Coordinates of C-alpha atoms and ligand atoms in Angstrom, one line a residue:
M24 CA -28.6 2.4 -10.7
N25 CA -26.6 0.2 -12.4
R26 CA -22.8 0.5 -11.8
E27 CA -21.2 -2.9 -12.8
K28 CA -18.7 -2.0 -15.2
E29 CA -16.2 -3.7 -17.6
I30 CA -13.5 -3.1 -19.4
F31 CA -11.6 -5.8 -21.9
I32 CA -7.5 -6.4 -21.6
D33 CA -6.6 -6.4 -25.2
L34 CA -3.6 -8.6 -25.5
K35 CA -4.3 -10.9 -28.8
E36 CA -4.3 -14.1 -27.5
R37 CA -3.8 -13.9 -24.1
S38 CA -7.2 -10.3 -24.3
Y39 CA -9.5 -11.1 -21.0
K40 CA -12.3 -9.5 -19.4
I41 CA -12.1 -7.5 -15.8
E42 CA -15.5 -6.7 -14.4
I43 CA -16.3 -4.9 -11.3
K44 CA -19.9 -5.6 -9.5
R45 CA -21.3 -6.0 -6.1
G46 CA -21.9 -8.9 -5.3
L47 CA -19.7 -10.2 -8.5
L48 CA -18.7 -12.9 -5.2
E49 CA -21.9 -14.9 -5.9
E50 CA -22.0 -15.0 -9.5
I51 CA -18.9 -16.5 -10.4
G52 CA -18.6 -19.8 -10.7
K53 CA -21.8 -18.9 -14.2
K54 CA -19.4 -16.4 -15.0
I55 CA -16.9 -18.9 -15.4
K56 CA -18.8 -21.6 -17.1
K57 CA -18.9 -19.0 -19.9
I58 CA -15.0 -18.4 -19.9
K59 CA -14.9 -22.4 -20.7
E60 CA -16.0 -25.5 -19.5
Y61 CA -13.0 -26.9 -16.3
N62 CA -13.2 -29.7 -14.9
K63 CA -11.7 -29.2 -11.6
I64 CA -11.0 -26.1 -10.1
V65 CA -8.6 -24.9 -6.5
I66 CA -8.9 -21.9 -4.6
I67 CA -6.0 -20.1 -3.5
T68 CA -6.6 -18.1 -0.7
D69 CA -4.8 -17.0 2.1
E70 CA -6.1 -17.7 6.2
N71 CA -8.1 -14.1 7.2
V72 CA -9.6 -14.0 3.3
G73 CA -10.6 -17.9 3.1
K74 CA -12.5 -17.1 6.9
F75 CA -14.9 -14.5 5.1
Y76 CA -15.7 -15.9 1.4
L77 CA -13.6 -19.2 0.7
D78 CA -17.4 -20.7 1.0
R79 CA -19.5 -17.9 -0.7
L80 CA -16.7 -18.7 -3.3
T81 CA -17.0 -22.8 -3.3
K82 CA -20.6 -22.4 -3.2
T83 CA -21.0 -20.7 -6.5
L84 CA -18.2 -23.2 -8.4
R85 CA -20.4 -26.1 -6.7
E86 CA -23.4 -25.1 -8.1
E87 CA -22.1 -24.6 -11.5
N88 CA -20.6 -28.2 -11.1
F89 CA -17.0 -27.9 -11.0
L90 CA -15.1 -30.0 -8.6
V91 CA -13.6 -27.4 -6.3
Y92 CA -10.6 -27.5 -4.3
D93 CA -8.7 -25.0 -2.1
I94 CA -5.4 -25.0 -0.9
I95 CA -4.7 -21.7 2.6
I96 CA -1.3 -20.5 2.7
P97 CA -0.9 -18.2 5.6
A98 CA -1.5 -14.8 5.4
G99 CA 0.8 -12.4 4.8
E100 CA 4.2 -11.0 3.2
K101 CA 5.8 -14.3 4.6
S102 CA 4.3 -16.5 2.6
K103 CA 5.4 -15.3 -0.7
N104 CA 8.2 -17.4 -1.6
L105 CA 9.5 -20.7 -3.3
Y106 CA 8.7 -23.0 -0.4
E107 CA 5.5 -21.9 -0.2
A108 CA 4.8 -22.2 -3.8
E109 CA 6.5 -25.7 -3.5
K110 CA 3.6 -26.9 -1.0
V111 CA 0.9 -25.2 -3.3
Y112 CA 2.7 -27.4 -6.4
N113 CA 2.9 -30.9 -4.6
D114 CA -1.3 -29.7 -3.4
L115 CA -2.1 -29.6 -7.2
A116 CA 0.0 -32.9 -7.6
L117 CA -1.6 -35.0 -4.8
Y118 CA -5.6 -33.1 -6.7
K119 CA -4.3 -34.2 -9.7
I120 CA -4.9 -31.3 -11.5
T121 CA -4.1 -31.0 -15.3
R122 CA -4.2 -28.3 -17.8
G123 CA -7.1 -28.6 -18.0
D124 CA -7.9 -27.2 -15.0
L125 CA -7.9 -23.5 -13.2
I126 CA -6.4 -21.7 -10.6
I127 CA -8.7 -19.5 -8.7
T128 CA -6.7 -16.5 -6.8
L129 CA -8.6 -15.4 -4.1
G130 CA -6.8 -12.6 -1.7
G131 CA -4.9 -9.7 -1.8
G132 CA -1.1 -9.2 -3.5
V133 CA 0.3 -12.3 -2.1
V134 CA -2.2 -14.5 -3.1
G135 CA -2.4 -13.1 -6.9
D136 CA 1.6 -12.9 -7.0
L137 CA 2.1 -16.0 -5.3
G138 CA -0.7 -18.0 -7.0
G139 CA -0.5 -17.1 -10.2
F140 CA 3.8 -17.7 -10.8
V141 CA 2.6 -20.7 -9.4
A142 CA -0.4 -21.2 -12.4
S143 CA 2.2 -20.3 -15.0
T144 CA 4.8 -22.9 -13.9
F145 CA 2.8 -25.6 -13.2
L146 CA 2.5 -28.3 -15.5
R147 CA 4.3 -25.2 -17.5
G148 CA 1.2 -23.1 -17.6
I149 CA -2.7 -23.5 -16.4
D150 CA -5.2 -21.2 -17.1
F151 CA -6.0 -18.7 -13.2
I152 CA -8.5 -16.2 -12.5
Q153 CA -8.0 -13.4 -10.2
V154 CA -10.4 -12.4 -7.4
P155 CA -8.9 -10.0 -5.9
T156 CA -10.1 -8.5 -2.5
S157 CA -8.0 -5.9 -1.5
L158 CA -7.7 -2.2 -2.4
L159 CA -4.2 -2.7 -3.9
S160 CA -4.4 -6.1 -5.8
Q161 CA -8.3 -4.5 -7.1
I162 CA -6.9 -1.9 -8.8
D163 CA -3.1 -2.6 -9.2
S164 CA -1.3 -6.7 -8.4
S165 CA -4.5 -8.5 -10.2
I166 CA -4.1 -6.9 -13.8
G167 CA -1.4 -7.1 -16.3
G168 CA 0.2 -10.3 -15.8
K169 CA 2.3 -9.8 -13.3
V170 CA 3.6 -12.9 -11.0
A171 CA 6.2 -13.5 -8.7
V172 CA 7.9 -14.9 -5.6
D173 CA 10.3 -12.9 -3.4
L174 CA 13.8 -13.8 -2.8
P175 CA 15.3 -13.0 0.5
S176 CA 16.8 -10.4 -1.5
G177 CA 14.6 -9.1 -2.7
K178 CA 10.7 -8.4 -3.6
N179 CA 9.4 -9.9 -6.8
M180 CA 12.6 -11.4 -7.6
V181 CA 11.7 -14.5 -9.7
G182 CA 8.3 -14.1 -10.9
S183 CA 7.3 -14.5 -15.0
F184 CA 4.4 -12.2 -17.2
Y185 CA 1.6 -14.4 -17.2
Q186 CA -2.2 -13.1 -18.1
P187 CA -4.7 -14.3 -16.1
K188 CA -8.4 -16.3 -18.0
G189 CA -10.5 -13.1 -16.5
V190 CA -10.8 -11.1 -13.3
F191 CA -13.9 -10.7 -11.3
I192 CA -13.7 -7.8 -9.0
D193 CA -16.4 -7.7 -6.1
P194 CA -16.2 -4.3 -4.9
E195 CA -18.1 -5.0 -1.5
L196 CA -15.3 -7.3 -0.1
L197 CA -14.0 -4.0 0.9
K198 CA -16.5 -3.7 3.6
T199 CA -13.9 -6.2 5.2
L200 CA -10.6 -5.1 4.8
P201 CA -8.7 -3.6 8.1
T202 CA -8.7 0.4 7.4
R203 CA -4.8 0.0 7.0
Y204 CA -5.1 -1.8 4.2
L205 CA -7.7 0.7 2.7
H206 CA -5.1 3.7 3.1
D207 CA -2.1 1.4 1.8
G208 CA -4.2 0.8 -1.7
L209 CA -5.3 4.5 -1.6
G210 CA -1.4 5.6 -2.2
E211 CA -1.4 3.6 -5.6
T212 CA -5.4 5.1 -6.3
I213 CA -3.8 8.1 -5.9
K214 CA -0.8 7.6 -7.8
C215 CA -2.8 6.4 -10.6
G216 CA -4.8 10.0 -11.1
L217 CA -1.4 11.2 -10.7
I218 CA 0.1 9.7 -13.7
R219 CA -2.4 9.3 -16.0
D220 CA -6.0 10.6 -14.9
K221 CA -6.9 14.7 -12.7
K222 CA -9.9 14.2 -12.8
L223 CA -9.6 10.5 -10.5
F224 CA -6.6 13.3 -8.5
E225 CA -9.4 16.1 -7.9
L226 CA -12.3 13.3 -7.0
F227 CA -10.5 12.2 -4.3
E228 CA -9.5 15.6 -3.3
N229 CA -13.3 16.4 -2.8
I230 CA -13.9 13.3 -1.2
K231 CA -14.9 13.5 2.3
G232 CA -13.2 10.1 4.0
D233 CA -13.5 6.6 4.3
S234 CA -16.9 6.4 3.7
E235 CA -17.1 7.8 0.9
V236 CA -14.6 6.1 -0.9
L237 CA -16.3 2.6 -0.2
E238 CA -19.6 4.2 -1.2
R239 CA -17.7 5.1 -4.6
A240 CA -15.6 2.1 -4.9
E241 CA -16.8 1.0 -8.9
E242 CA -16.1 4.5 -9.7
I243 CA -12.8 5.1 -8.0
I244 CA -12.0 1.0 -9.1
F245 CA -13.0 1.4 -12.9
G246 CA -10.6 4.5 -12.7
C247 CA -7.2 2.7 -12.5
C248 CA -7.8 -0.1 -14.0
M249 CA -8.9 2.1 -17.0
V250 CA -5.1 3.7 -16.6
K251 CA -3.5 0.0 -16.7
K252 CA -5.1 -1.4 -19.1
V253 CA -3.8 1.1 -21.6
M254 CA 0.2 0.8 -19.6
V255 CA -0.6 -2.3 -20.0
E256 CA -2.3 -2.9 -23.8
N257 CA 0.9 -0.4 -24.9
D258 CA 3.9 -2.5 -22.9
E259 CA 2.8 -6.0 -21.9
F260 CA 6.2 -6.7 -20.6
D261 CA 7.2 -3.4 -18.7
R262 CA 10.5 -1.8 -21.4
G263 CA 8.4 1.6 -21.6
D264 CA 5.7 3.4 -20.1
R265 CA 4.7 1.0 -18.0
M266 CA 7.0 1.9 -16.4
I267 CA 5.5 4.8 -15.1
L268 CA 3.5 2.9 -13.0
N269 CA 6.7 3.2 -10.6
F270 CA 5.8 6.7 -9.7
G271 CA 6.7 6.5 -6.0
H272 CA 8.3 3.2 -6.1
T273 CA 12.0 3.9 -6.3
I274 CA 12.1 6.1 -3.5
G275 CA 9.3 3.4 -2.2
H276 CA 11.0 0.5 -2.4
S277 CA 13.7 1.2 -0.7
I278 CA 12.4 2.5 2.4
E279 CA 10.5 -1.2 2.2
K280 CA 13.7 -2.5 1.7
N281 CA 15.1 -0.6 4.7
Y282 CA 12.3 -1.4 6.8
N283 CA 12.9 -5.0 5.9
Y284 CA 9.0 -5.0 4.5
E285 CA 7.9 -5.0 7.9
T286 CA 7.3 -1.3 9.7
Y287 CA 5.2 -0.2 6.4
T288 CA 2.6 -1.4 3.6
H289 CA 3.8 -1.2 0.2
G290 CA 0.8 1.9 -0.6
E291 CA 2.6 3.9 2.4
C292 CA 6.1 3.9 1.3
V293 CA 4.5 4.3 -2.3
S294 CA 3.2 7.4 -0.6
I295 CA 6.5 8.3 1.2
G296 CA 8.2 7.9 -2.0
M297 CA 5.3 10.3 -4.4
C298 CA 5.9 13.0 -2.2
E299 CA 9.7 13.1 -1.8
I300 CA 10.7 12.5 -5.3
T301 CA 8.2 15.6 -6.3
K302 CA 9.9 17.5 -4.1
I303 CA 12.9 17.1 -6.3
S304 CA 11.6 17.1 -9.6
E305 CA 9.9 20.6 -8.3
K306 CA 13.4 21.9 -6.9
L307 CA 14.8 20.6 -10.1
G308 CA 12.2 22.8 -12.3
L309 CA 10.4 19.5 -13.9
T310 CA 7.4 20.0 -11.5
P311 CA 5.1 22.9 -11.1
K312 CA 5.9 24.2 -8.0
G313 CA 3.0 24.1 -4.8
T314 CA 2.0 20.0 -6.4
A315 CA 4.2 18.5 -3.9
D316 CA 2.3 20.3 -1.0
R317 CA -1.0 19.6 -3.1
I318 CA 0.0 15.2 -3.5
K319 CA 1.4 15.5 0.4
I320 CA -2.0 17.5 2.0
L321 CA -4.3 14.3 -0.1
L322 CA -2.6 11.8 1.1
E323 CA -2.5 12.7 4.2
K324 CA -6.2 13.2 4.5
F325 CA -5.8 9.6 4.0
S326 CA -2.7 9.2 7.3
L327 CA -0.5 8.2 4.7
P328 CA 2.5 9.0 5.6
T329 CA 5.0 12.0 3.7
T330 CA 8.4 11.8 4.5
T331 CA 11.1 9.8 6.4
T332 CA 13.7 9.8 8.2
L333 CA 15.8 7.5 6.5
S334 CA 20.0 8.5 5.9
K335 CA 20.2 9.7 1.6
E336 CA 23.0 7.2 2.1
K337 CA 20.3 4.5 3.6
I338 CA 17.9 5.3 0.8
L339 CA 20.5 5.7 -1.6
E340 CA 21.9 1.9 -0.7
G341 CA 18.2 0.4 -1.3
I342 CA 17.8 2.0 -4.7
S343 CA 21.0 0.7 -6.5
S344 CA 19.9 -3.3 -5.5
D345 CA 16.3 -2.5 -7.2
K346 CA 15.8 -4.6 -9.7
K347 CA 13.8 -2.3 -12.0
N348 CA 18.0 -0.6 -12.6
F349 CA 19.0 -1.5 -16.2
G350 CA 22.2 -1.4 -16.2
N351 CA 24.0 2.0 -15.6
K352 CA 20.7 4.0 -16.3
I353 CA 18.0 4.1 -13.7
N354 CA 14.5 5.2 -14.5
L355 CA 13.0 8.1 -12.2
I356 CA 9.6 8.6 -12.7
I357 CA 7.9 12.3 -12.4
L358 CA 4.7 14.1 -12.9
K359 CA 5.5 16.8 -15.6
D360 CA 2.0 17.6 -13.9
I361 CA -1.0 16.6 -12.3
G362 CA -2.0 13.5 -14.5
N363 CA 1.2 13.6 -16.5
G364 CA 4.0 11.5 -15.3
E365 CA 7.1 10.5 -17.0
I366 CA 9.9 8.7 -17.3
F367 CA 12.8 10.5 -16.6
K368 CA 16.4 9.2 -17.1
I369 CA 19.6 8.7 -14.9
D370 CA 23.2 7.6 -15.3
S371 CA 23.3 5.7 -11.9
K372 CA 26.7 7.3 -11.3
D373 CA 24.4 10.6 -11.3
L374 CA 22.3 9.2 -8.5
E375 CA 23.4 10.9 -5.8
K376 CA 22.9 13.9 -7.0
Y377 CA 19.2 13.8 -7.7
I378 CA 18.3 12.0 -3.9
V379 CA 19.1 15.4 -1.6
Ligands
LIG405 N1 2.2 -2.7 -10.8 C1 3.2 -2.3 -11.6 C2 2.7 -2.9 -12.5 O1 1.3 -4.1 -12.5 O2 3.7 -2.2 -13.8

């Protein structure tokens, strides 16, 4: 069975293709040749991912006669900062990278966000291609052009919208992903089902466990990328419906921040956030009764946390510093039903009434 899939992200002159195929890593040299005759290519990766895949990616690029360099950053969210970005800029300058060259980000969300941010700013912008290696980056962060670094005051505080020239997704790479990070990605994949694709949500309800997730990875990644495609095409700059992708994130980000981004992964916090906000929206009569329980059962099947012991005050404190708030309005994302997320605007001063 040919399970290879392609999705076209239609953003006029910023359009690109997402390709999903097992074994795609080995074909990237040929694929890039068809996009443009670049001269030099710089691969940005981290120590963990580099160990597994850097040699294989370098080989396919050299086979097509590209001049290949690499920059390896320390693994983990702590690298997503301006200091690390500056080190990368200096290496790019050392390799005499010009606007006619290309950056490839090989890794998870940290590498993609940092590498994309560097690509968007070095020489005022050079082309980049995403090769995401974690489930979270394959279904979310590599698509849609959000690139950023963190500041001590918060995550993704400095960044831009800068679309890649292509996204190459090889589901085989998920086999080396530690189980906790597979589940981390599942938090966001389940979110995609919840906000826009009931069948995708039901697919997860019927899936037996991790091995079936890996077996059906193309179908799952494709489903999530299609949800993201529609959101990004309709609202590239995140001023309207794209915010629905933030379902579970208002409370989730607050929990992440309260634990200093250390105790929980992003997907784990989103998992808690989706359950908590749905309990609230059920109480308000905005979501059918029983939805929160149905979500909880599914998330727990993949060992994801669904409640927090943080106090209401701590949660509120974290929410009020979130950059996604606009002035005195907060956009809460709620479910009208499974497969149908929507924006529910409230006044910041009323937040306390909702977060119980
Ligand atoms: N990760 C949410 C977005 O791309 O808008």
